[in-house]
mmCIF file of C-alpha atoms in Angstrom:
data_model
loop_
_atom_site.group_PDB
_atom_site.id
_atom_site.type_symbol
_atom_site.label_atom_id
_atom_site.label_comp_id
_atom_site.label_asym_id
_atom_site.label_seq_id
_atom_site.Cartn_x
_atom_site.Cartn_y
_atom_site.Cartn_z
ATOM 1 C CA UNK A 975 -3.905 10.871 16.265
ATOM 2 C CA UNK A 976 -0.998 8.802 15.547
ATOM 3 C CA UNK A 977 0.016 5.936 18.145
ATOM 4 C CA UNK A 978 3.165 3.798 18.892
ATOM 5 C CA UNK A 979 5.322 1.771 21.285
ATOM 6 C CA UNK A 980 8.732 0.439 22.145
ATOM 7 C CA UNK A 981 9.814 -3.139 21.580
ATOM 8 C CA UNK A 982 12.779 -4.878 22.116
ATOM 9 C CA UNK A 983 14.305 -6.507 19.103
ATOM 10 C CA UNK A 984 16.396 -9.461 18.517
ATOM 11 C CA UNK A 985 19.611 -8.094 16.259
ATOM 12 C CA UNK A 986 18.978 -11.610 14.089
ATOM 13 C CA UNK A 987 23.092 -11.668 13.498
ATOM 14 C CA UNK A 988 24.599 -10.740 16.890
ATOM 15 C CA UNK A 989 21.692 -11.635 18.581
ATOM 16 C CA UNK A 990 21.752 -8.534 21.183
ATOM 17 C CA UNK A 991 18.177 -6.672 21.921
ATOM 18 C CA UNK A 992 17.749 -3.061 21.444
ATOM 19 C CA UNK A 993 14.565 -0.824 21.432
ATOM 20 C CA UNK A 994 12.290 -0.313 18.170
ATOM 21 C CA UNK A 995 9.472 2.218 17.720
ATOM 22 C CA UNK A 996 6.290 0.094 16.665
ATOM 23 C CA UNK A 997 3.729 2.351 14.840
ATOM 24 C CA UNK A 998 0.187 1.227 15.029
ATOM 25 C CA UNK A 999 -1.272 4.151 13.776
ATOM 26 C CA UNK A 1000 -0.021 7.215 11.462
ATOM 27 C CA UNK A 1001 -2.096 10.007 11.001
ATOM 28 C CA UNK A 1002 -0.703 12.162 8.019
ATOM 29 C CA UNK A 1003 -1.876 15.110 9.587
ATOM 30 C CA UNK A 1004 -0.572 14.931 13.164
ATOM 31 C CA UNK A 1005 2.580 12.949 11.797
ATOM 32 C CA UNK A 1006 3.382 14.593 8.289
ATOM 33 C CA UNK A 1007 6.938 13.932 8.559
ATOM 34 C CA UNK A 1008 6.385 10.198 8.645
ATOM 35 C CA UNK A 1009 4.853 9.657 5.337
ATOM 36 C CA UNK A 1010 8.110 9.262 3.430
ATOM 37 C CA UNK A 1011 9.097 6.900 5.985
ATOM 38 C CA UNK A 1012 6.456 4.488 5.145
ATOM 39 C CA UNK A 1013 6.761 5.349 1.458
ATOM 40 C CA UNK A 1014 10.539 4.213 1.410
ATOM 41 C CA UNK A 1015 9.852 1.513 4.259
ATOM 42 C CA UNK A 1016 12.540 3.355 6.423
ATOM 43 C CA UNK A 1017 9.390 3.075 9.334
ATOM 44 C CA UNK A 1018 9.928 -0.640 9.149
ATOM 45 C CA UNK A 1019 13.947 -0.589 9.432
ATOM 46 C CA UNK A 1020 15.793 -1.746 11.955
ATOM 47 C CA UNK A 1021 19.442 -1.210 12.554
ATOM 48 C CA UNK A 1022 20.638 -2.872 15.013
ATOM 49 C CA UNK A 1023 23.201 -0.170 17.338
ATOM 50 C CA UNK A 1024 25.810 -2.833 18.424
ATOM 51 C CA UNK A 1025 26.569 -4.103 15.040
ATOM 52 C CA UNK A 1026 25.316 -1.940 12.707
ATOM 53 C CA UNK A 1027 23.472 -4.390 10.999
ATOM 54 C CA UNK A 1028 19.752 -3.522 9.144
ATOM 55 C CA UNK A 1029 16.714 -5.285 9.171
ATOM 56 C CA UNK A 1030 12.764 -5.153 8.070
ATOM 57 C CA UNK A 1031 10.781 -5.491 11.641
ATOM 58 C CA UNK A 1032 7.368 -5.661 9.824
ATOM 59 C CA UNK A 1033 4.423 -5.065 12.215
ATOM 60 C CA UNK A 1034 0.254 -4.170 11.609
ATOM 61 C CA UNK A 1035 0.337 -0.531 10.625
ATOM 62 C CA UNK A 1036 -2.925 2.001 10.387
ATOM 63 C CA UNK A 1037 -2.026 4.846 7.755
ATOM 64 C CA UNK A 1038 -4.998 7.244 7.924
ATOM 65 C CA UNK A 1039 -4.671 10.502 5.374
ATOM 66 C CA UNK A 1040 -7.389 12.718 6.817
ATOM 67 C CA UNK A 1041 -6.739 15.369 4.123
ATOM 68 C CA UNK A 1042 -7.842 12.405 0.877
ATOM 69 C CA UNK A 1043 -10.055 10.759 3.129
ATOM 70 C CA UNK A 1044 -8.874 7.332 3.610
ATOM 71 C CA UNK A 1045 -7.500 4.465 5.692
ATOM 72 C CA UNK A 1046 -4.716 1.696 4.516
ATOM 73 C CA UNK A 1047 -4.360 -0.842 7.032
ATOM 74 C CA UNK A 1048 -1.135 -2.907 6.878
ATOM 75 C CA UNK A 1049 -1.144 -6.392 8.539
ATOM 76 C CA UNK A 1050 1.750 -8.200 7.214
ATOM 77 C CA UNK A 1051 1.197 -12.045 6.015
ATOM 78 C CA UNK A 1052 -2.431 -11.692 6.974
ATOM 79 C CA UNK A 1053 -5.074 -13.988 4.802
ATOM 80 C CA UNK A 1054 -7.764 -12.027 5.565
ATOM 81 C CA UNK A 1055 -9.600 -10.314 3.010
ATOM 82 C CA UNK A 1056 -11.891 -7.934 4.549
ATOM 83 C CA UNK A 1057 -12.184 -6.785 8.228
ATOM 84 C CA UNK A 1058 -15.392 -4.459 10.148
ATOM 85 C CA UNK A 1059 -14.907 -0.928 10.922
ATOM 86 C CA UNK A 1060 -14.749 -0.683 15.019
ATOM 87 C CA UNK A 1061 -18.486 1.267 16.151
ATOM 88 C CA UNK A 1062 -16.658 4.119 17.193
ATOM 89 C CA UNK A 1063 -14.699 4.547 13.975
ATOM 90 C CA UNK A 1064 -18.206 3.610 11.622
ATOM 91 C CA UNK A 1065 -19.796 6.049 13.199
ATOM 92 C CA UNK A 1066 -16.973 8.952 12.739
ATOM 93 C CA UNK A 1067 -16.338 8.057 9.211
ATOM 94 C CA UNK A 1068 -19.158 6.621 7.421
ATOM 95 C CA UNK A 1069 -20.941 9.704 6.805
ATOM 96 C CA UNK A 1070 -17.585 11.113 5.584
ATOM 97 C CA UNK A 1071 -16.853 9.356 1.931
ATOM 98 C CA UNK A 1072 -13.928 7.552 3.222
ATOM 99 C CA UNK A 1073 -11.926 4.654 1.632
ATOM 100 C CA UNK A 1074 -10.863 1.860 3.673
ATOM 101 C CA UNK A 1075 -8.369 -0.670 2.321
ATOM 102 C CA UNK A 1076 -6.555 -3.736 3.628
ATOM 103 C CA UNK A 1077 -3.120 -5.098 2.410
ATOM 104 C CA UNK A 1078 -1.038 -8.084 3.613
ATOM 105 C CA UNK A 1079 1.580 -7.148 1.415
ATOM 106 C CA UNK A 1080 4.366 -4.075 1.668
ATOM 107 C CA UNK A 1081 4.417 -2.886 -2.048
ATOM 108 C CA UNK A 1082 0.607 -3.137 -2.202
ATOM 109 C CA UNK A 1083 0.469 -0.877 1.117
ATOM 110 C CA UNK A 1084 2.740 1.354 -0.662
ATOM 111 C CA UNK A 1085 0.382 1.194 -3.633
ATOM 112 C CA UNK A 1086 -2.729 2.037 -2.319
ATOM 113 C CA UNK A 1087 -1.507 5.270 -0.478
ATOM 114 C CA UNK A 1088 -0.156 6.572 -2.973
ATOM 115 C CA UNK A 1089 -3.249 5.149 -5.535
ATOM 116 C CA UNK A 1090 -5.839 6.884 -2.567
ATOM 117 C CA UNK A 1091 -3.809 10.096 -2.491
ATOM 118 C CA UNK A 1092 -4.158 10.694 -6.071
ATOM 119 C CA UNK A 1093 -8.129 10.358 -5.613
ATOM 120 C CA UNK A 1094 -8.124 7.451 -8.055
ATOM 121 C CA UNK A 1095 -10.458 4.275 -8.374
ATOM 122 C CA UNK A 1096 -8.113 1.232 -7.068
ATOM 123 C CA UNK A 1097 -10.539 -1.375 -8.618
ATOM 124 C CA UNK A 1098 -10.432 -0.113 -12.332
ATOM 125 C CA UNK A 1099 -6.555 -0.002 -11.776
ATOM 126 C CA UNK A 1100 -6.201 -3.758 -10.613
ATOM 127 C CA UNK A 1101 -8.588 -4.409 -13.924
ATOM 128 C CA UNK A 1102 -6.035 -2.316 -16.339
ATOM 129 C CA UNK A 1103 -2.933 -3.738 -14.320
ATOM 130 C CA UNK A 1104 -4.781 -7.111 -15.213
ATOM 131 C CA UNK A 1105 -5.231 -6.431 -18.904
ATOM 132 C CA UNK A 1106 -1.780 -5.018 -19.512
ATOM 133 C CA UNK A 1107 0.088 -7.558 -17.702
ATOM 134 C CA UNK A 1108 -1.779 -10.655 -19.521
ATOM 135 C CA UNK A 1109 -0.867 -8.857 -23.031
ATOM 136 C CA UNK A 1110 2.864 -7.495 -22.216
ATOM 137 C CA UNK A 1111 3.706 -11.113 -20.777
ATOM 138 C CA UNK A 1112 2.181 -12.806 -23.625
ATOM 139 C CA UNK A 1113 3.581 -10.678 -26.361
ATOM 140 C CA UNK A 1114 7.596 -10.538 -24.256
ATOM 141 C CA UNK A 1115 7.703 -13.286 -21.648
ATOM 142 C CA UNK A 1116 11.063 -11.598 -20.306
ATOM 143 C CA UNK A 1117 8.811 -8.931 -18.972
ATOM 144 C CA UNK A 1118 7.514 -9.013 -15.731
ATOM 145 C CA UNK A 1119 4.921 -6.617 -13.321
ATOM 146 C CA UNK A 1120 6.813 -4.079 -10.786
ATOM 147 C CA UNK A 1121 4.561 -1.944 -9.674
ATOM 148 C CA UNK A 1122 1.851 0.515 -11.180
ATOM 149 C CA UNK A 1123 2.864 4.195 -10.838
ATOM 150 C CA UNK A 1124 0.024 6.779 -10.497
ATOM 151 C CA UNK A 1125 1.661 9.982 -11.669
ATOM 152 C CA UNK A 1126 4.576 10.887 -14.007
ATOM 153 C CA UNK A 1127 5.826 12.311 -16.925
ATOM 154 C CA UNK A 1128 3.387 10.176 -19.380
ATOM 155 C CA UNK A 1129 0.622 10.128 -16.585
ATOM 156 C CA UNK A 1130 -0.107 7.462 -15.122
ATOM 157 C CA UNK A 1131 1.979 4.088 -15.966
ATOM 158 C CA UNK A 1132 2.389 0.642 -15.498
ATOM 159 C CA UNK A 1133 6.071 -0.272 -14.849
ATOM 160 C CA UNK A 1134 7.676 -3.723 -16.030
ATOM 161 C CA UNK A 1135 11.247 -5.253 -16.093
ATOM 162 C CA UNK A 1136 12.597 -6.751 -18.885
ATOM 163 C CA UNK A 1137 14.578 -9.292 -17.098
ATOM 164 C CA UNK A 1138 16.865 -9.624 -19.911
ATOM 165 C CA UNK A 1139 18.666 -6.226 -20.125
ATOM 166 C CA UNK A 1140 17.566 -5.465 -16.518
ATOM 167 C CA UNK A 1141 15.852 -2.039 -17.963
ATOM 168 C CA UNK A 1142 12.366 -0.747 -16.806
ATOM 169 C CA UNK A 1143 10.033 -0.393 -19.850
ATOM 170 C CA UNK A 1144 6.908 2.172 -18.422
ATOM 171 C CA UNK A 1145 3.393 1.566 -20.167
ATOM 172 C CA UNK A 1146 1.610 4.382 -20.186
ATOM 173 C CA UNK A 1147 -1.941 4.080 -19.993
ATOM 174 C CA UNK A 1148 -4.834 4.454 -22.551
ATOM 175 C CA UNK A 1149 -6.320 8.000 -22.209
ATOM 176 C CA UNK A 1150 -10.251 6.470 -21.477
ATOM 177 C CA UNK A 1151 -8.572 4.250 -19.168
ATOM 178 C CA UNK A 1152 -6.697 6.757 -17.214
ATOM 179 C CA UNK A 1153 -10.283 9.078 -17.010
ATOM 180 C CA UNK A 1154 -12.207 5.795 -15.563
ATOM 181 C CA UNK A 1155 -9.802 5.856 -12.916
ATOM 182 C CA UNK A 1156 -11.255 9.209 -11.674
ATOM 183 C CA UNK A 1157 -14.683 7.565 -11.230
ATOM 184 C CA UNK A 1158 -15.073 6.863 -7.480
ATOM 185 C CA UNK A 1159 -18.142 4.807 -6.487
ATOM 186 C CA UNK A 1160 -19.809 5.011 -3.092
ATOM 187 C CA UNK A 1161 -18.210 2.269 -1.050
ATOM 188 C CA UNK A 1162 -18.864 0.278 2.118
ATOM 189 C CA UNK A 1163 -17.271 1.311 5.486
ATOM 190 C CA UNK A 1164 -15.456 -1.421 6.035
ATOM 191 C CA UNK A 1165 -11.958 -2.508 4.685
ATOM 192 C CA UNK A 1166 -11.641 -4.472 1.753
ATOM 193 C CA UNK A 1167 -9.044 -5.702 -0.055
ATOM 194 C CA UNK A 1168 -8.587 -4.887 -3.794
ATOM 195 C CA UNK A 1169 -6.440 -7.010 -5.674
ATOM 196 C CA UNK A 1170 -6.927 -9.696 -9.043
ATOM 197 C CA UNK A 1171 -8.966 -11.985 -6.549
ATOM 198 C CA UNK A 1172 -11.451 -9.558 -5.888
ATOM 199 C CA UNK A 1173 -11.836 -8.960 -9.588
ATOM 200 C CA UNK A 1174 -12.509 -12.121 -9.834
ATOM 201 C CA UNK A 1175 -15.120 -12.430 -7.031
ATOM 202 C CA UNK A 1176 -17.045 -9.515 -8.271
ATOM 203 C CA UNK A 1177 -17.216 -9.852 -12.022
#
């Protein structure tokens, strides 16, 4: 079940308030039409209907994909790293094989749905994305990180700008690297997030 709210929001240019739908919760089988709205962000704009003008209204979001079996929990800014499953929701998904992730940032909530949906293993990507970037940035310093891309043409990719000639250069990914990623370990039920610092907290 999907769940959200109205709140009034300050236009931050004309300074007039109008309604905003707050999502807490989006479940991609109740709410299918709503997934490309958090893919693209459109779930987080604002536009403001007395002068037109468009904003990001960021706000803790709950994506839950029944159908892959997993959770992505979206609190903007937040420092925390790891949070407890609520009783009522250990005890519904435990037993299930669920994933349960927490980001603080928008591109890594964008990320890890799209990471989840594909079924693959999030902390053997963060350890490639780690590797790759170290090398590309050492061998062309123009080049930096954008975002790692799960499926493609080429499989899957890690994407980088050259900051030079503005062009994306894509990185596909070593063939034994790209089958690793299909490895999924049993997990804990709780929500954890997966980024270079927990690489570095659990080698």
């Amino acid at each position: 079940m999907s769940l959200n709210h109205t709140e009034m929001v300050e236009c931050p240019r004309c300074r007039e308030k109008s309604s905003f739908t707050v999502w807490t919760s989006l479940n991609t089988e109740t709410d299918p039409e709503k997934k490309e709205e958090v893919l693209s962000g459109k779930i987080f704009l604002f536009r403001c209907p007395h002068c037109g003008t468009e904003t990001y209204v960021l706000f803790p979001l709950l994506y839950h994909d029944p159908e892959h079996a997993f959770m992505v929990w979206f609190v903007p800014d937040s420092r925390e790293r790891e949070a407890d499953l609520p009783p009522d929701m250990k005890e519904r998904f435990a037993a299930q094989q669920y994933r349960f992730r927490l980001t603080s940032r928008m591109a890594d909530f964008v990320e890890k749905i799209l990471i989840m949906e594909d079924g693959l293993n999030d902390v053997v990507i963060e350890a490639v994305k780690r590797d790759i970037c170290a090398s590309v940035v050492k061998s062309s310093p123009d080049f930096v990180f954008l975002q790692f891309e799960p499926s493609g043409e080429e499989g899957p990719s890690v994407l980088f700008q050259n900051l030079g000639d503005r062009q994306i250069v894509r990185i596909p990914l070593r063939p034994e690297a790209a089958e690793l990623m299909t490895v999924i370990p049993d997990e804990p039920p709780r929500f954890l997030t997966v980024d270079r610092e927990f690489l570095k907290e659990n080698e």
